[in-house]
Amino acid sequence: MVFRQVALLSVVVVAVMPATAQTERRMTVDELFQLVESNSKTLQEQKISVEFAQKGIEAARAQRLPDVNASLSASYNGNVVVMDRDFTNAQGFSSPHFGNSFALEAQQVVYAGGAIDAGIRMAELQHDMAQNNEHSALNNERFKALGQYLDLFKIHNRKQVYEQNIALTSRLIDDIRAKQEQGMALKNDVTRYELQMETLRLGLRRLQDQQAILNHQLCNTLGLNNVDIKPDTTLVDMALAQEGEGYWQQATLATSPQMEQSELSTQMAEQQLRMAKSELLPKVAVVAADNFNGPFTYDIPPIDKNINYWYVGVGLKYNLSSLFKQNKKVSQAKTGVRRSQEQQRVVAESLDNQVQQAWTLYQQTYADLDTQRKSVQLARQNYQVVSDRYLNQLALITDMLDASSILLNAELQEVDARISIVYAYYKMKYISGTL
């Protein structure tokens, strides 16, 4: 009986314990970015892509090396039979039965119309494109993590609002119940504020769930397990640079991954054109070969001896069909170059619009902050007046509750406005590729 009670108690304790204890960790933006760079799975994939492209450069450069072919064989040779064309007068001759053959051939391309150089340059551009994709992925992952980080900051502030309102509502309920016992309040007044309390608790629960979701997503982005991330509250006091729109426009054209990608696409299209034109040119190569064969079977009867011969020379190869086929591919490649150049201008125009919008919204966040500061000032004045009236028994506790809520919300709105400034500033860095 005692054993069953102990077992039941153990089950209850295990059931009420949290499934996984989380370690609280306060994190700055710099630490956030470092963890993104070192632990993001997306970035690990991009790093492998860069390595793959580097191997492509090595493979393209290897095309400059000579081609060397070797063959070795041994055979059993049958006897030779000679007959007339009408298959009469057949006569047999004995042939050496063991045959051997060895051949070695080397070829070094001297001129390929620029195809090899274009292939190497294309591989280098693909490597640059892979690095650009890695840079773009890092920029995206950092901005995504920053958005989740700042959202956690806002939720933390809003939870404070709900907790303060719950505490004040609890005090108000106790006060109304005391007045109800004295016959100075109705039960309906208590019920009304109890309903308000349940609404506040539900809102707080939703914020806690939303915080858990965002925290889990951010931990996955950063490669962390069971960590409760606490944003750095000093972030809103950080001094941010105040460069003009012209600075951000120039920085974006110089460092934006999108702009660099469009430029690389244009260069790759130019190399495609160069490779297409190379097919219209002849190919020149130096060739050398050595053959060691036996027996000599081109005589009757065959001669049981080894024969060795070699040669060195220059080979010229030209595909005549390219005169009426390749011009279509060259025309297509030229169109591809023009298309890439036009796409580059479209990207530049789009980035110009994005920077102008981001910079304007960045300036707007400062105007919002000024408004929120004024709201805090007015809310503090209102709270002081209501507090003085309440102490002199000229105001109800409900007036105090309203004044406190207005002040608390105004102060948190001011902090949210500061967070919006940080977000807007980093968004400009994100667009420019300097995040």
PDB file of C-alpha atoms in Angstrom, residues 190-411:
ATOM      1  CA  VAL A 190     -16.999  42.733  -8.505  1.00  0.00           C
ATOM      2  CA  THR A 191     -18.150  40.469 -11.338  1.00  0.00           C
ATOM      3  CA  ARG A 192     -17.303  43.100 -13.950  1.00  0.00           C
ATOM      4  CA  TYR A 193     -13.711  43.441 -12.766  1.00  0.00           C
ATOM      5  CA  GLU A 194     -13.328  39.681 -12.346  1.00  0.00           C
ATOM      6  CA  LEU A 195     -14.229  39.349 -16.034  1.00  0.00           C
ATOM      7  CA  GLN A 196     -11.639  42.000 -16.814  1.00  0.00           C
ATOM      8  CA  MET A 197      -9.095  40.020 -14.792  1.00  0.00           C
ATOM      9  CA  GLU A 198      -9.785  36.851 -16.807  1.00  0.00           C
ATOM     10  CA  THR A 199      -9.378  38.810 -20.045  1.00  0.00           C
ATOM     11  CA  LEU A 200      -6.040  40.158 -18.836  1.00  0.00           C
ATOM     12  CA  ARG A 201      -4.854  36.692 -17.812  1.00  0.00           C
ATOM     13  CA  LEU A 202      -5.843  35.282 -21.196  1.00  0.00           C
ATOM     14  CA  GLY A 203      -3.948  38.083 -22.960  1.00  0.00           C
ATOM     15  CA  LEU A 204      -0.887  37.399 -20.806  1.00  0.00           C
ATOM     16  CA  ARG A 205      -1.096  33.683 -21.621  1.00  0.00           C
ATOM     17  CA  ARG A 206      -1.222  34.426 -25.331  1.00  0.00           C
ATOM     18  CA  LEU A 207       1.845  36.638 -25.019  1.00  0.00           C
ATOM     19  CA  GLN A 208       3.665  33.874 -23.136  1.00  0.00           C
ATOM     20  CA  ASP A 209       2.785  31.369 -25.871  1.00  0.00           C
ATOM     21  CA  GLN A 210       3.881  33.790 -28.580  1.00  0.00           C
ATOM     22  CA  GLN A 211       7.134  34.371 -26.704  1.00  0.00           C
ATOM     23  CA  ALA A 212       7.729  30.610 -26.490  1.00  0.00           C
ATOM     24  CA  ILE A 213       7.155  30.230 -30.235  1.00  0.00           C
ATOM     25  CA  LEU A 214       9.499  33.086 -31.153  1.00  0.00           C
ATOM     26  CA  ASN A 215      12.123  31.889 -28.668  1.00  0.00           C
ATOM     27  CA  HIS A 216      12.005  28.375 -30.151  1.00  0.00           C
ATOM     28  CA  GLN A 217      12.350  29.680 -33.710  1.00  0.00           C
ATOM     29  CA  LEU A 218      15.227  31.948 -32.745  1.00  0.00           C
ATOM     30  CA  CYS A 219      17.000  29.098 -30.943  1.00  0.00           C
ATOM     31  CA  ASN A 220      16.728  26.991 -34.103  1.00  0.00           C
ATOM     32  CA  THR A 221      18.192  29.846 -36.140  1.00  0.00           C
ATOM     33  CA  LEU A 222      21.081  30.220 -33.687  1.00  0.00           C
ATOM     34  CA  GLY A 223      21.680  26.502 -33.157  1.00  0.00           C
ATOM     35  CA  LEU A 224      20.797  26.621 -29.436  1.00  0.00           C
ATOM     36  CA  ASN A 225      18.864  24.130 -27.324  1.00  0.00           C
ATOM     37  CA  ASN A 226      16.659  24.863 -24.311  1.00  0.00           C
ATOM     38  CA  VAL A 227      17.760  28.472 -23.919  1.00  0.00           C
ATOM     39  CA  ASP A 228      15.450  31.277 -22.803  1.00  0.00           C
ATOM     40  CA  ILE A 229      16.835  34.266 -24.702  1.00  0.00           C
ATOM     41  CA  LYS A 230      16.610  37.627 -22.980  1.00  0.00           C
ATOM     42  CA  PRO A 231      17.256  40.646 -25.251  1.00  0.00           C
ATOM     43  CA  ASP A 232      19.691  43.327 -24.139  1.00  0.00           C
ATOM     44  CA  THR A 233      17.538  46.154 -22.751  1.00  0.00           C
ATOM     45  CA  THR A 234      20.322  48.704 -23.340  1.00  0.00           C
ATOM     46  CA  LEU A 235      19.826  48.259 -27.078  1.00  0.00           C
ATOM     47  CA  VAL A 236      17.265  51.066 -27.227  1.00  0.00           C
ATOM     48  CA  ASP A 237      19.836  53.513 -25.809  1.00  0.00           C
ATOM     49  CA  MET A 238      22.425  52.723 -28.485  1.00  0.00           C
ATOM     50  CA  ALA A 239      23.604  55.725 -30.495  1.00  0.00           C
ATOM     51  CA  LEU A 240      22.877  55.167 -34.188  1.00  0.00           C
ATOM     52  CA  ALA A 241      24.618  56.861 -37.092  1.00  0.00           C
ATOM     53  CA  GLN A 242      22.694  59.593 -38.901  1.00  0.00           C
ATOM     54  CA  GLU A 243      24.016  59.328 -42.478  1.00  0.00           C
ATOM     55  CA  GLY A 244      21.933  60.899 -45.209  1.00  0.00           C
ATOM     56  CA  GLU A 245      20.010  59.112 -47.935  1.00  0.00           C
ATOM     57  CA  GLY A 246      22.826  59.699 -50.443  1.00  0.00           C
ATOM     58  CA  TYR A 247      25.254  57.721 -48.299  1.00  0.00           C
ATOM     59  CA  TRP A 248      22.920  54.723 -48.161  1.00  0.00           C
ATOM     60  CA  GLN A 249      22.235  54.895 -51.896  1.00  0.00           C
ATOM     61  CA  GLN A 250      25.960  54.751 -52.685  1.00  0.00           C
ATOM     62  CA  ALA A 251      26.628  52.062 -50.091  1.00  0.00           C
ATOM     63  CA  THR A 252      23.823  49.915 -51.509  1.00  0.00           C
ATOM     64  CA  LEU A 253      25.141  50.124 -55.075  1.00  0.00           C
ATOM     65  CA  ALA A 254      28.610  49.164 -53.820  1.00  0.00           C
ATOM     66  CA  THR A 255      27.820  46.354 -51.368  1.00  0.00           C
ATOM     67  CA  SER A 256      24.299  45.055 -51.975  1.00  0.00           C
ATOM     68  CA  PRO A 257      24.278  41.286 -52.690  1.00  0.00           C
ATOM     69  CA  GLN A 258      21.479  41.825 -55.198  1.00  0.00           C
ATOM     70  CA  MET A 259      23.533  44.378 -57.136  1.00  0.00           C
ATOM     71  CA  GLU A 260      26.621  42.203 -57.054  1.00  0.00           C
ATOM     72  CA  GLN A 261      24.598  39.217 -58.217  1.00  0.00           C
ATOM     73  CA  SER A 262      23.225  41.127 -61.206  1.00  0.00           C
ATOM     74  CA  GLU A 263      26.731  42.300 -62.129  1.00  0.00           C
ATOM     75  CA  LEU A 264      28.056  38.746 -61.943  1.00  0.00           C
ATOM     76  CA  SER A 265      25.169  37.540 -64.108  1.00  0.00           C
ATOM     77  CA  THR A 266      26.140  40.108 -66.760  1.00  0.00           C
ATOM     78  CA  GLN A 267      29.773  38.991 -66.678  1.00  0.00           C
ATOM     79  CA  MET A 268      28.713  35.342 -66.977  1.00  0.00           C
ATOM     80  CA  ALA A 269      26.566  36.209 -69.987  1.00  0.00           C
ATOM     81  CA  GLU A 270      29.608  37.894 -71.575  1.00  0.00           C
ATOM     82  CA  GLN A 271      31.669  34.744 -71.041  1.00  0.00           C
ATOM     83  CA  GLN A 272      28.877  32.684 -72.614  1.00  0.00           C
ATOM     84  CA  LEU A 273      29.159  34.933 -75.655  1.00  0.00           C
ATOM     85  CA  ARG A 274      32.933  34.479 -75.701  1.00  0.00           C
ATOM     86  CA  MET A 275      32.553  30.686 -75.553  1.00  0.00           C
ATOM     87  CA  ALA A 276      29.995  30.764 -78.380  1.00  0.00           C
ATOM     88  CA  LYS A 277      32.366  32.798 -80.566  1.00  0.00           C
ATOM     89  CA  SER A 278      35.227  30.382 -79.858  1.00  0.00           C
ATOM     90  CA  GLU A 279      33.378  27.692 -81.840  1.00  0.00           C
ATOM     91  CA  LEU A 280      33.869  29.817 -84.972  1.00  0.00           C
ATOM     92  CA  LEU A 281      37.661  29.630 -84.623  1.00  0.00           C
ATOM     93  CA  PRO A 282      40.044  26.747 -85.406  1.00  0.00           C
ATOM     94  CA  LYS A 283      41.651  24.564 -82.757  1.00  0.00           C
ATOM     95  CA  VAL A 284      45.427  24.035 -82.827  1.00  0.00           C
ATOM     96  CA  ALA A 285      47.237  21.333 -80.868  1.00  0.00           C
ATOM     97  CA  VAL A 286      50.683  19.748 -80.665  1.00  0.00           C
ATOM     98  CA  VAL A 287      50.474  15.952 -80.885  1.00  0.00           C
ATOM     99  CA  ALA A 288      52.961  13.149 -80.224  1.00  0.00           C
ATOM    100  CA  ALA A 289      52.523   9.379 -80.344  1.00  0.00           C
ATOM    101  CA  ASP A 290      54.454   6.141 -80.066  1.00  0.00           C
ATOM    102  CA  ASN A 291      53.275   2.655 -81.104  1.00  0.00           C
ATOM    103  CA  PHE A 292      54.936  -0.652 -80.271  1.00  0.00           C
ATOM    104  CA  ASN A 293      53.229  -3.657 -81.940  1.00  0.00           C
ATOM    105  CA  GLY A 294      53.983  -7.242 -82.855  1.00  0.00           C
ATOM    106  CA  PRO A 295      53.938  -9.391 -84.828  1.00  0.00           C
ATOM    107  CA  PHE A 296      53.832  -7.689 -88.224  1.00  0.00           C
ATOM    108  CA  THR A 297      50.675  -9.132 -89.817  1.00  0.00           C
ATOM    109  CA  TYR A 298      50.531  -7.044 -92.993  1.00  0.00           C
ATOM    110  CA  ASP A 299      52.781  -9.430 -94.898  1.00  0.00           C
ATOM    111  CA  ILE A 300      52.198 -12.997 -96.022  1.00  0.00           C
ATOM    112  CA  PRO A 301      53.330 -14.966 -94.195  1.00  0.00           C
ATOM    113  CA  PRO A 302      53.259 -12.738 -91.053  1.00  0.00           C
ATOM    114  CA  ILE A 303      56.612 -11.703 -89.645  1.00  0.00           C
ATOM    115  CA  ASP A 304      57.218 -12.576 -85.993  1.00  0.00           C
ATOM    116  CA  LYS A 305      58.855  -9.282 -85.012  1.00  0.00           C
ATOM    117  CA  ASN A 306      57.992  -6.174 -82.960  1.00  0.00           C
ATOM    118  CA  ILE A 307      57.558  -2.899 -84.793  1.00  0.00           C
ATOM    119  CA  ASN A 308      57.922   0.507 -83.126  1.00  0.00           C
ATOM    120  CA  TYR A 309      57.128   3.834 -84.746  1.00  0.00           C
ATOM    121  CA  TRP A 310      56.475   7.350 -83.413  1.00  0.00           C
ATOM    122  CA  TYR A 311      55.625  10.817 -84.634  1.00  0.00           C
ATOM    123  CA  VAL A 312      55.424  14.434 -83.471  1.00  0.00           C
ATOM    124  CA  GLY A 313      53.378  17.080 -85.232  1.00  0.00           C
ATOM    125  CA  VAL A 314      50.889  19.928 -85.159  1.00  0.00           C
ATOM    126  CA  GLY A 315      47.175  19.325 -85.612  1.00  0.00           C
ATOM    127  CA  LEU A 316      44.597  21.783 -86.905  1.00  0.00           C
ATOM    128  CA  LYS A 317      40.886  21.183 -86.435  1.00  0.00           C
ATOM    129  CA  TYR A 318      37.995  23.279 -87.681  1.00  0.00           C
ATOM    130  CA  ASN A 319      34.303  22.480 -87.565  1.00  0.00           C
ATOM    131  CA  LEU A 320      32.968  23.666 -90.928  1.00  0.00           C
ATOM    132  CA  SER A 321      29.354  23.250 -89.838  1.00  0.00           C
ATOM    133  CA  SER A 322      29.871  26.023 -87.295  1.00  0.00           C
ATOM    134  CA  LEU A 323      29.819  28.493 -90.218  1.00  0.00           C
ATOM    135  CA  PHE A 324      26.074  27.984 -90.615  1.00  0.00           C
ATOM    136  CA  LYS A 325      25.137  26.701 -87.128  1.00  0.00           C
ATOM    137  CA  GLN A 326      27.133  28.584 -84.532  1.00  0.00           C
ATOM    138  CA  ASN A 327      26.069  32.056 -85.673  1.00  0.00           C
ATOM    139  CA  LYS A 328      22.615  31.352 -84.203  1.00  0.00           C
ATOM    140  CA  LYS A 329      24.143  30.571 -80.812  1.00  0.00           C
ATOM    141  CA  VAL A 330      26.302  33.700 -80.989  1.00  0.00           C
ATOM    142  CA  SER A 331      23.210  35.783 -81.678  1.00  0.00           C
ATOM    143  CA  GLN A 332      21.430  34.161 -78.740  1.00  0.00           C
ATOM    144  CA  ALA A 333      24.422  34.842 -76.459  1.00  0.00           C
ATOM    145  CA  LYS A 334      24.440  38.527 -77.486  1.00  0.00           C
ATOM    146  CA  THR A 335      20.765  38.760 -76.580  1.00  0.00           C
ATOM    147  CA  GLY A 336      21.572  37.159 -73.233  1.00  0.00           C
ATOM    148  CA  VAL A 337      24.146  39.878 -72.553  1.00  0.00           C
ATOM    149  CA  ARG A 338      21.631  42.624 -73.325  1.00  0.00           C
ATOM    150  CA  ARG A 339      19.040  40.941 -71.118  1.00  0.00           C
ATOM    151  CA  SER A 340      21.486  40.732 -68.187  1.00  0.00           C
ATOM    152  CA  GLN A 341      22.420  44.384 -68.618  1.00  0.00           C
ATOM    153  CA  GLU A 342      18.758  45.391 -68.578  1.00  0.00           C
ATOM    154  CA  GLN A 343      18.129  43.238 -65.484  1.00  0.00           C
ATOM    155  CA  GLN A 344      21.046  44.979 -63.793  1.00  0.00           C
ATOM    156  CA  ARG A 345      19.402  48.359 -64.395  1.00  0.00           C
ATOM    157  CA  VAL A 346      16.092  47.019 -63.045  1.00  0.00           C
ATOM    158  CA  VAL A 347      17.804  45.807 -59.866  1.00  0.00           C
ATOM    159  CA  ALA A 348      19.509  49.197 -59.415  1.00  0.00           C
ATOM    160  CA  GLU A 349      16.158  50.970 -59.762  1.00  0.00           C
ATOM    161  CA  SER A 350      14.488  48.600 -57.294  1.00  0.00           C
ATOM    162  CA  LEU A 351      17.262  49.080 -54.735  1.00  0.00           C
ATOM    163  CA  ASP A 352      17.020  52.854 -55.146  1.00  0.00           C
ATOM    164  CA  ASN A 353      13.317  52.677 -54.280  1.00  0.00           C
ATOM    165  CA  GLN A 354      13.933  50.342 -51.325  1.00  0.00           C
ATOM    166  CA  VAL A 355      16.635  52.574 -49.864  1.00  0.00           C
ATOM    167  CA  GLN A 356      14.512  55.714 -50.265  1.00  0.00           C
ATOM    168  CA  GLN A 357      11.561  54.028 -48.553  1.00  0.00           C
ATOM    169  CA  ALA A 358      13.692  52.561 -45.743  1.00  0.00           C
ATOM    170  CA  TRP A 359      15.436  55.896 -45.089  1.00  0.00           C
ATOM    171  CA  THR A 360      12.124  57.786 -45.039  1.00  0.00           C
ATOM    172  CA  LEU A 361      10.620  55.294 -42.584  1.00  0.00           C
ATOM    173  CA  TYR A 362      13.788  55.535 -40.497  1.00  0.00           C
ATOM    174  CA  GLN A 363      13.286  59.294 -40.205  1.00  0.00           C
ATOM    175  CA  GLN A 364       9.621  58.681 -39.409  1.00  0.00           C
ATOM    176  CA  THR A 365      10.538  56.495 -36.415  1.00  0.00           C
ATOM    177  CA  TYR A 366      12.304  59.477 -34.847  1.00  0.00           C
ATOM    178  CA  ALA A 367       9.146  61.557 -35.297  1.00  0.00           C
ATOM    179  CA  ASP A 368       7.168  58.733 -33.669  1.00  0.00           C
ATOM    180  CA  LEU A 369       9.624  58.705 -30.761  1.00  0.00           C
ATOM    181  CA  ASP A 370       9.191  62.461 -30.244  1.00  0.00           C
ATOM    182  CA  THR A 371       5.419  61.950 -30.140  1.00  0.00           C
ATOM    183  CA  GLN A 372       5.718  59.106 -27.640  1.00  0.00           C
ATOM    184  CA  ARG A 373       8.028  61.179 -25.435  1.00  0.00           C
ATOM    185  CA  LYS A 374       5.389  63.917 -25.375  1.00  0.00           C
ATOM    186  CA  SER A 375       2.755  61.299 -24.506  1.00  0.00           C
ATOM    187  CA  VAL A 376       4.871  60.075 -21.589  1.00  0.00           C
ATOM    188  CA  GLN A 377       5.276  63.616 -20.332  1.00  0.00           C
ATOM    189  CA  LEU A 378       1.522  64.209 -20.442  1.00  0.00           C
ATOM    190  CA  ALA A 379       0.784  60.801 -18.877  1.00  0.00           C
ATOM    191  CA  ARG A 380       3.136  61.560 -15.983  1.00  0.00           C
ATOM    192  CA  GLN A 381       1.464  64.904 -15.405  1.00  0.00           C
ATOM    193  CA  ASN A 382      -1.951  63.211 -15.452  1.00  0.00           C
ATOM    194  CA  TYR A 383      -0.787  60.509 -13.056  1.00  0.00           C
ATOM    195  CA  GLN A 384       0.575  63.108 -10.619  1.00  0.00           C
ATOM    196  CA  VAL A 385      -2.707  65.042 -10.628  1.00  0.00           C
ATOM    197  CA  VAL A 386      -4.838  61.910 -10.112  1.00  0.00           C
ATOM    198  CA  SER A 387      -2.458  60.651  -7.409  1.00  0.00           C
ATOM    199  CA  ASP A 388      -2.763  63.904  -5.492  1.00  0.00           C
ATOM    200  CA  ARG A 389      -6.546  63.792  -5.788  1.00  0.00           C
ATOM    201  CA  TYR A 390      -6.631  60.153  -4.670  1.00  0.00           C
ATOM    202  CA  LEU A 391      -4.519  60.901  -1.587  1.00  0.00           C
ATOM    203  CA  ASN A 392      -6.947  63.705  -0.735  1.00  0.00           C
ATOM    204  CA  GLN A 393      -9.867  61.252  -1.254  1.00  0.00           C
ATOM    205  CA  LEU A 394     -11.104  63.278  -4.222  1.00  0.00           C
ATOM    206  CA  ALA A 395     -10.665  60.443  -6.741  1.00  0.00           C
ATOM    207  CA  LEU A 396     -11.564  56.759  -6.854  1.00  0.00           C
ATOM    208  CA  ILE A 397      -9.149  53.882  -7.174  1.00  0.00           C
ATOM    209  CA  THR A 398     -10.535  53.343 -10.672  1.00  0.00           C
ATOM    210  CA  ASP A 399      -9.162  56.757 -11.596  1.00  0.00           C
ATOM    211  CA  MET A 400      -5.787  55.680 -10.227  1.00  0.00           C
ATOM    212  CA  LEU A 401      -5.984  52.452 -12.202  1.00  0.00           C
ATOM    213  CA  ASP A 402      -6.717  54.321 -15.422  1.00  0.00           C
ATOM    214  CA  ALA A 403      -3.968  56.867 -14.802  1.00  0.00           C
ATOM    215  CA  SER A 404      -1.427  54.135 -13.990  1.00  0.00           C
ATOM    216  CA  SER A 405      -2.371  52.126 -17.090  1.00  0.00           C
ATOM    217  CA  ILE A 406      -2.110  55.217 -19.299  1.00  0.00           C
ATOM    218  CA  LEU A 407       1.323  56.041 -17.900  1.00  0.00           C
ATOM    219  CA  LEU A 408       2.602  52.477 -18.156  1.00  0.00           C
ATOM    220  CA  ASN A 409       1.348  52.072 -21.711  1.00  0.00           C
ATOM    221  CA  ALA A 410       2.859  55.413 -22.721  1.00  0.00           C
ATOM    222  CA  GLU A 411       6.240  54.466 -21.279  1.00  0.00           C
TER     223      GLU A 411
END
